Short mmCIF file of C-alpha atoms and ligand atoms in Angstrom, two decimals:
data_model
loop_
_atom_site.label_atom_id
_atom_site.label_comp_id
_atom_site.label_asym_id
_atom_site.label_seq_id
_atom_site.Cartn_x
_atom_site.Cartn_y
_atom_site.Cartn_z
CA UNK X 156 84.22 9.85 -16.39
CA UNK X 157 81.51 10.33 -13.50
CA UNK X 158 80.03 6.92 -11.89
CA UNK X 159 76.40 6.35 -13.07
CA UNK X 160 73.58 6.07 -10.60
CA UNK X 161 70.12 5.15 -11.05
CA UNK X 162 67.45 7.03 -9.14
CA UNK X 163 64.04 4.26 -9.26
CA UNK X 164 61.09 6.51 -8.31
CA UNK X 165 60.49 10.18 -9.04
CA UNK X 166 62.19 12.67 -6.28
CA UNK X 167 63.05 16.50 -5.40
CA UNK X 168 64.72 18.04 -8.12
CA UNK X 169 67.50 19.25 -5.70
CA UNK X 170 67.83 16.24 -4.30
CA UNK X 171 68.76 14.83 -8.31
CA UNK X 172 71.14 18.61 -8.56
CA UNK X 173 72.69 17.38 -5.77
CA UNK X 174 73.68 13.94 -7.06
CA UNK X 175 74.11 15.58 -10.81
CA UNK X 176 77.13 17.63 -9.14
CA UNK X 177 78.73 13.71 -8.78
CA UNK X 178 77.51 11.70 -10.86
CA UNK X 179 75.56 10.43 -14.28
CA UNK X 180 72.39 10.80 -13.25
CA UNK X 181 69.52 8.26 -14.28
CA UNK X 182 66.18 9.23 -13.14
CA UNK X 183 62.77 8.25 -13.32
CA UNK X 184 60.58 11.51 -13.15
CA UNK X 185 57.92 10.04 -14.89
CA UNK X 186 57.40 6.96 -12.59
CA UNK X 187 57.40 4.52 -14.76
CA UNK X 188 56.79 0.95 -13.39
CA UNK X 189 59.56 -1.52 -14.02
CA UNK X 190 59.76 -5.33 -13.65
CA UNK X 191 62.47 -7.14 -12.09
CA UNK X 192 63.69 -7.68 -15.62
CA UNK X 193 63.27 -3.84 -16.28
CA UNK X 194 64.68 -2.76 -13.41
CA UNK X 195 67.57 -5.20 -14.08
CA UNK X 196 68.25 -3.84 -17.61
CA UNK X 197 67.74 -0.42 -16.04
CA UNK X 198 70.85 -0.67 -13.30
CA UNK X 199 73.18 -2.29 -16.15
CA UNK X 200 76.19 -0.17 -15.93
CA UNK X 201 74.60 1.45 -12.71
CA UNK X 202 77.05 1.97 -10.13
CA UNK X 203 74.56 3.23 -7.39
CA UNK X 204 71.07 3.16 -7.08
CA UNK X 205 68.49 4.58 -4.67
CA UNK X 206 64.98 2.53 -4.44
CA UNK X 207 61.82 2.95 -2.13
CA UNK X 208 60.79 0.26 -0.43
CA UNK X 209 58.72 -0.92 -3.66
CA UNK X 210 61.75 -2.21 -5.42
CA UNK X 211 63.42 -6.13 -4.00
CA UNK X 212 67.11 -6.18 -4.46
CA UNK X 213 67.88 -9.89 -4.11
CA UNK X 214 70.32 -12.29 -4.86
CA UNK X 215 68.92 -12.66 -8.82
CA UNK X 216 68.88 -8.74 -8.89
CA UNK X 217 72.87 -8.56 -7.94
CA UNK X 218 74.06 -11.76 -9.69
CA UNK X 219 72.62 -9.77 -13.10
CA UNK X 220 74.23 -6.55 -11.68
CA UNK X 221 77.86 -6.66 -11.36
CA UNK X 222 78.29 -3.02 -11.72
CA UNK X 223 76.44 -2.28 -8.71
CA UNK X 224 78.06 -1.07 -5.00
CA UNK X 225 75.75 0.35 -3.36
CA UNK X 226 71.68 0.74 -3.05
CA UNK X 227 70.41 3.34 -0.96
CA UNK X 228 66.36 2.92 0.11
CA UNK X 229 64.67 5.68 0.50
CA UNK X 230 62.89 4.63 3.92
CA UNK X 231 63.74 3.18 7.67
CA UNK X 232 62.52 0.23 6.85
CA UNK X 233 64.57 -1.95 4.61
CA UNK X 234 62.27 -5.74 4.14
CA UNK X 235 62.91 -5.19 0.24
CA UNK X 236 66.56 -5.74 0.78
CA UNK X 237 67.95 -9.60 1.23
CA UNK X 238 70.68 -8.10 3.56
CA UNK X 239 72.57 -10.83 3.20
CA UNK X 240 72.69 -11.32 0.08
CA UNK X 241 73.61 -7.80 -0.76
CA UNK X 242 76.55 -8.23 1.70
CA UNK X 243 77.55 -11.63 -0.03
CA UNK X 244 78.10 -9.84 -3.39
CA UNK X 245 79.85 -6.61 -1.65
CA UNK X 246 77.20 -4.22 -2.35
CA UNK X 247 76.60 -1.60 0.27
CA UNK X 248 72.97 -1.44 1.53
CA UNK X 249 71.67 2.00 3.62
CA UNK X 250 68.49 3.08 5.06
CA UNK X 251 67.06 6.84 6.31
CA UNK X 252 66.76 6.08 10.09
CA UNK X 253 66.51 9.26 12.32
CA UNK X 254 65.38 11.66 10.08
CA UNK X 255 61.88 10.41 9.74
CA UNK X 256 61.53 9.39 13.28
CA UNK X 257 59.32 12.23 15.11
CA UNK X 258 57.15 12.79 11.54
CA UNK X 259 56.37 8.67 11.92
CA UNK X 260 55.72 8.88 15.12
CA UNK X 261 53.45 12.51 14.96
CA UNK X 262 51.34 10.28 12.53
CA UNK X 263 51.34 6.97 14.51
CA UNK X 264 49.45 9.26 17.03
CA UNK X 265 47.13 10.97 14.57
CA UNK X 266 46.36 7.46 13.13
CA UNK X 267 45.42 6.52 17.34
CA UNK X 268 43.17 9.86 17.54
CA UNK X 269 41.76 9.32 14.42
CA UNK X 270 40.60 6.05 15.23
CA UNK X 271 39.56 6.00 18.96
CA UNK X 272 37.19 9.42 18.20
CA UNK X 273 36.37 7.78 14.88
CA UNK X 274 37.10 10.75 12.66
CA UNK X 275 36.98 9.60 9.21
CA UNK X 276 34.06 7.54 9.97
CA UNK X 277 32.21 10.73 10.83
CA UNK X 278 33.40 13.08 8.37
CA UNK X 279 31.87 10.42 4.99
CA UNK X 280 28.79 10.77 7.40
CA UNK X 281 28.80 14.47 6.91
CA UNK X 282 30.38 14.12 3.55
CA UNK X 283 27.12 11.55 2.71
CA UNK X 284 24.83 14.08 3.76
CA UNK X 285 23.01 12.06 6.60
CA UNK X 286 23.82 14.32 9.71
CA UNK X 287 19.97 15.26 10.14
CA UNK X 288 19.88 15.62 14.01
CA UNK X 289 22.56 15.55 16.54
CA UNK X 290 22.56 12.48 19.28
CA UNK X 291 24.29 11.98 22.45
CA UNK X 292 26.16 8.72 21.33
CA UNK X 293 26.86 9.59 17.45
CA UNK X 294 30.20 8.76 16.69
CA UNK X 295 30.62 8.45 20.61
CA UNK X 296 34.71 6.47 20.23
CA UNK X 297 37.47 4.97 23.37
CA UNK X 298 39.04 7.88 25.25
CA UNK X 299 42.86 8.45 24.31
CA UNK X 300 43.74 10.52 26.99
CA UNK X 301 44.76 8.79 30.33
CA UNK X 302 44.15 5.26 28.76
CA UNK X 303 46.47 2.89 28.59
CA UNK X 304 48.70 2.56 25.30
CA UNK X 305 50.35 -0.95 24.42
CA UNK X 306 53.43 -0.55 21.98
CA UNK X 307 54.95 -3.69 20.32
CA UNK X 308 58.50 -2.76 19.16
CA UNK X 309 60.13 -0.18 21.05
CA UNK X 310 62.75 0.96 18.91
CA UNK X 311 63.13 5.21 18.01
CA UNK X 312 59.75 5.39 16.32
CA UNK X 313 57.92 3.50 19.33
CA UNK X 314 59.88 5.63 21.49
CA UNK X 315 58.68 9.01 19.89
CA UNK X 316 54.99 7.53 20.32
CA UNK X 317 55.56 6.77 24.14
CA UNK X 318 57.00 9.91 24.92
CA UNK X 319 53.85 11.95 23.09
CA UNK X 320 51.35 9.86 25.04
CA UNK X 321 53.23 9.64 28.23
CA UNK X 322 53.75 13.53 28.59
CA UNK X 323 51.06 14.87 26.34
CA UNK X 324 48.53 12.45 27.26
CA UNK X 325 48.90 11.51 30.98
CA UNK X 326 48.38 7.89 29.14
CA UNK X 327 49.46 4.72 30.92
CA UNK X 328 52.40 3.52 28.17
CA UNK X 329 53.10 -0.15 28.27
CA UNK X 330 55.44 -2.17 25.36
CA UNK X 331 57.00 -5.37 24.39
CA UNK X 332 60.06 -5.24 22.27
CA UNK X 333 62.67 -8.38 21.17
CA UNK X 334 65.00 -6.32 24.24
CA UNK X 335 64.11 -4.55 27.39
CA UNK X 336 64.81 -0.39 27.06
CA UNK X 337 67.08 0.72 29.92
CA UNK X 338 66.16 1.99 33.08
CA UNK X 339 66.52 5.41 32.58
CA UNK X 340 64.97 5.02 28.56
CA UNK X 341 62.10 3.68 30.14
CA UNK X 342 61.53 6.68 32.52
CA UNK X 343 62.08 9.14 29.64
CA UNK X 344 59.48 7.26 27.79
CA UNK X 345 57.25 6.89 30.84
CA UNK X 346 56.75 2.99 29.35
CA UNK X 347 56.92 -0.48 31.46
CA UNK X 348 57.57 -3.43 29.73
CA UNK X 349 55.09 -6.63 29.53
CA UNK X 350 55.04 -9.70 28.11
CA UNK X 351 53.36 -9.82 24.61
CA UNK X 352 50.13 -11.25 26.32
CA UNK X 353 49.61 -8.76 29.21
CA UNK X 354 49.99 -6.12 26.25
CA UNK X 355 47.28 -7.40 24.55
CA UNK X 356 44.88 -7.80 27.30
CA UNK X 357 45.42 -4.52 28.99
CA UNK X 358 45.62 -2.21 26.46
CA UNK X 359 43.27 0.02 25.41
CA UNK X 360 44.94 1.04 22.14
CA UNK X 361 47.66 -0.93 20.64
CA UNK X 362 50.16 0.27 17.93
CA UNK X 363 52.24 -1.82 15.90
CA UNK X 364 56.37 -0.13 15.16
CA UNK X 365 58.07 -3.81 15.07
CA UNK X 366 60.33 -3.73 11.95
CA UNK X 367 58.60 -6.52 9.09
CA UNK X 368 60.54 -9.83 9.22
CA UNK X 369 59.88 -13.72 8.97
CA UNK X 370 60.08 -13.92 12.93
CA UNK X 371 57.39 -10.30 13.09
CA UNK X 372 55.11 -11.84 10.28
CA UNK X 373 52.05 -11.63 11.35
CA UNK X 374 52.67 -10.55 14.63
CA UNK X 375 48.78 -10.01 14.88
CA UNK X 376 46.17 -12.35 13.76
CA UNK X 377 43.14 -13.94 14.74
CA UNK X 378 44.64 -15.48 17.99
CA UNK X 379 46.20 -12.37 19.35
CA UNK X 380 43.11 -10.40 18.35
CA UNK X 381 41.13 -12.69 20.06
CA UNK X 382 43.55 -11.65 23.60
CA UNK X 383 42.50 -7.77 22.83
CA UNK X 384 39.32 -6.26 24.79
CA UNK X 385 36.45 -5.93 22.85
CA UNK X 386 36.35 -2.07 23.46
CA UNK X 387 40.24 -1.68 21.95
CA UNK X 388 41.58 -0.16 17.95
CA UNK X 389 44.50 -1.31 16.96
CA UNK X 390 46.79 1.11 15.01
CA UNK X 391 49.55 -0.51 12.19
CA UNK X 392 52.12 2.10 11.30
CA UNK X 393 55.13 -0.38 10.69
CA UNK X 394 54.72 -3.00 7.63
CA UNK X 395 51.92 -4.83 5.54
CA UNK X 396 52.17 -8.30 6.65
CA UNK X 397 53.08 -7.46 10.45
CA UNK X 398 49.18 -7.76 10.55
CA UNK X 399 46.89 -11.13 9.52
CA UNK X 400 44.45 -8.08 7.18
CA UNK X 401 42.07 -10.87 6.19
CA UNK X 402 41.58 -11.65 10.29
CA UNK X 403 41.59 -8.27 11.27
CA UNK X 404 39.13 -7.24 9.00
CA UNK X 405 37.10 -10.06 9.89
CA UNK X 406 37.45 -9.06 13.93
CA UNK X 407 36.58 -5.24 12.60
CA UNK X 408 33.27 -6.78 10.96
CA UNK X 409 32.28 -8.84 13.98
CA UNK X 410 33.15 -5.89 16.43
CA UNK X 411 35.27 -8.44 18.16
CA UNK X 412 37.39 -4.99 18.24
CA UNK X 413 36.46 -1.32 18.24
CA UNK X 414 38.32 -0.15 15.29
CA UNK X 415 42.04 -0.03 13.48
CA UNK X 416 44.11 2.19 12.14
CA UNK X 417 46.00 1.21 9.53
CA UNK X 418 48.97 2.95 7.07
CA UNK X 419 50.33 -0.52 5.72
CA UNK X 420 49.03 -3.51 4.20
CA UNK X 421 49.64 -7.14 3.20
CA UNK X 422 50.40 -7.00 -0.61
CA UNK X 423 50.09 -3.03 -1.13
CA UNK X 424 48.92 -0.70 -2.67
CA UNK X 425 46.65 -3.26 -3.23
CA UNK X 426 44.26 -3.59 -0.09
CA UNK X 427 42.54 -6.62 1.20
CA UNK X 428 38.69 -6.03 -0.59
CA UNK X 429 37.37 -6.95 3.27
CA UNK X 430 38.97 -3.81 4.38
CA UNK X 431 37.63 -1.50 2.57
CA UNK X 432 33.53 -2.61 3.58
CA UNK X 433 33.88 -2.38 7.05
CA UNK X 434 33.29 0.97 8.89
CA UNK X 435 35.43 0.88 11.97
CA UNK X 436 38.96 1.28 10.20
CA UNK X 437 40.84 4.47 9.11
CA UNK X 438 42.83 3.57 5.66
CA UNK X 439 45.73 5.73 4.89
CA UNK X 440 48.47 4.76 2.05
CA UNK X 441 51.86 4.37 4.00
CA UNK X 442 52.26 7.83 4.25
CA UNK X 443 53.55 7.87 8.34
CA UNK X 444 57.12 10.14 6.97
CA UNK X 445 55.05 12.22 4.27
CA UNK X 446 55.35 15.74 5.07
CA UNK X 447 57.75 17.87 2.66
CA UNK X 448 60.23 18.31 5.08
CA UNK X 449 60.60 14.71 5.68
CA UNK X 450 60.84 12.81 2.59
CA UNK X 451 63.53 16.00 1.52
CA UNK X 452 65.71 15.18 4.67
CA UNK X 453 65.20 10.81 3.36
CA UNK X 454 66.02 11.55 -0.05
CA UNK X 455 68.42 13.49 0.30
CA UNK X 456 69.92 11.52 3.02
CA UNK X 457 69.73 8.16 0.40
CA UNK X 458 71.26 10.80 -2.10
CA UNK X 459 74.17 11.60 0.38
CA UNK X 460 74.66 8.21 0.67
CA UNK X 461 75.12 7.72 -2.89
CA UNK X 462 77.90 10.25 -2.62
CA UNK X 463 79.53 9.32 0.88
CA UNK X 464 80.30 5.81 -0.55
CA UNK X 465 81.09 6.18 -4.04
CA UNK X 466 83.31 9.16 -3.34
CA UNK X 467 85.02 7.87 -0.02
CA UNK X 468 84.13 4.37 0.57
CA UNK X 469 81.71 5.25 3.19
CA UNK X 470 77.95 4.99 3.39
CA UNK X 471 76.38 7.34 6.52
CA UNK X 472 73.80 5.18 7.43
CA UNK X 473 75.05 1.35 6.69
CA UNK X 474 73.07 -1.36 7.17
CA UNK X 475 75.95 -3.92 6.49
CA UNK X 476 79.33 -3.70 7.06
CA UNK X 477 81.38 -4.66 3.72
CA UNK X 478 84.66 -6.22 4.30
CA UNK X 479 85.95 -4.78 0.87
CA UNK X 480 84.33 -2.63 -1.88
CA UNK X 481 84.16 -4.54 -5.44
C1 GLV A 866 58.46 3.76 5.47
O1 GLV A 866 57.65 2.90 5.57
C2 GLV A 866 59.82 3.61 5.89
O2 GLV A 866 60.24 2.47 6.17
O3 GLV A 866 60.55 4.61 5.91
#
């Protein structure tokens, strides 16, 4: 008899043919929105699952689980997993580094443009039928080119983003990371490192890539907002809760800062209410990875997963390392 597997959100129909060719296959097409007691009563029997980063696996989840080896999330990011835990009860965890790195990082950069020359703020201008007369200053944003960026976690993603404003944008590239890139990392990302401070007072753009944890909560709030110059936007590609929303929004409203750009937000897909009435901030719904060709290569890399461990005992992108399977 084939292992089951439980697939939590709807995905690629190849990507499910794929796993079909190994497996019991138990989808969810139709999206249907489960609560931890669903999605507990769901994985009964479940030998694999792949989630998004909407669905916890905790401690709870895997005591009620037994069946379960291995959960493969459907994203680089992996806060909706208690590691740990996971580990404790011999359940392989995995992630989809690499594959979404230059698509994250292509948006990251759209996300800065979009903001600094104030592009969605001008097109519901157009879109509200008030362009009468043209002006000098309308819509007049920061410069990108040759300014200086300031990245705050340097790890592939960051990396992509220096490189693209380094080389393509003659920009000044600054960062602060948990570690210090190597010599010859730095040069190929034309990026210094500074102290979290100096960041914030120098740059003239600052984008957030620091992977969501108790230590990066809130890595932004009122007090480092306060440190940025009044003419900088801030751009949040990495997690809800890596920015204070309620005290950026409030700094957005006072024009204590030029503008944000933001992809992720504390308690989404619900949105802070504050966001959504001030001008200066492009809102986009965590969708940094979404082209076609990049959620196939994630899905079908949690997919592969799926298959690597439950046919040969190992996962191709592990996030802990199991001492045996159970
Ligand atoms: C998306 O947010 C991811 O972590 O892949």
């Amino acid at each position: 008899m084939k292992p089951s597997v439980f697939v939590g959100r709807p995905v690629f129909e190849e990507v499910l043919d794929s796993l079909r060719l190994h497996f019991d296959v138990v989808d969810n097409q139709a999206d249907a929105l489960f609560t931890p007691a669903e999605l507990i009563a769901k994985l009964q029997g479940q030998a694999g699952a792949i989630t998004t980063g909407t669905e916890r696996i905790d401690a709870a989840l895997l005591a009620a689980c037994p069946d379960l080896k291995v959960v493969a999330n459907m994203a680089v990011g992996f806060n909706n997993f208690d590691v740990p835990a996971m580990t404790a009860a011999g359940v392989q965890a995995t992630n989809t580094p690499d594959v979404l790195t230059e698509t994250t990082a292509d948006f990251g950069f759209a996300l800065l443009m979009a903001t600094a020359r104030r592009i969605t703020e001008s097109e519901h201008y157009v879109r509200a039928g008030l362009w009468k007369n043209w002006r000098y200053d309308m819509f007049a944003g920061a410069e990108v080119h040759g300014s200086t960026l300031g990245i705050i976690g340097m790890g592939r993603i960051g990396q992509g983003i220096a490189r693209r404003a380094a080389h393509g944008f003659g920009m000044q590239v600054i960062y602060h990371n948990r570690s210090h890139l190597s010599p010859e990392l730095e040069a190929q990302c034309g990026a210094r490192y500074v102290s979290k401070q100096e960041l914030l007072q120098t740059a003239d753009h600052v984008m957030l890539v620091v992977p969501y944890s108790a230590e990066s909560h809130h890595t932004i709030g009122a007090a480092e907002l306060a440190l940025m110059k009044p003419s900088a936007t801030l751009v949040n590609i990495a997690r809800g809760g890596i920015v204070d929303d309620a005290a950026l929004a409030q700094a957005l409203k006072e024009r204590r800062i030029a503008g944000a750009g933001l992809d992720v937000y504390e308690g989404e897909p619900a949105l802070n209410p504050a966001l959504l009435s001030v001008p200066n901030v492009v809102l986009t719904p965590h969708i940094a990875s979404a082209t076609i060709k990049t959620r196939k290569a994630m899905a079908q890399l949690a997919a592969d997963n799926l298959i690597a461990y439950l046919s040969q005992g190992k996962a191709l992108t592990p996030l802990n390392a199991l001492v045996e399977r159970r």
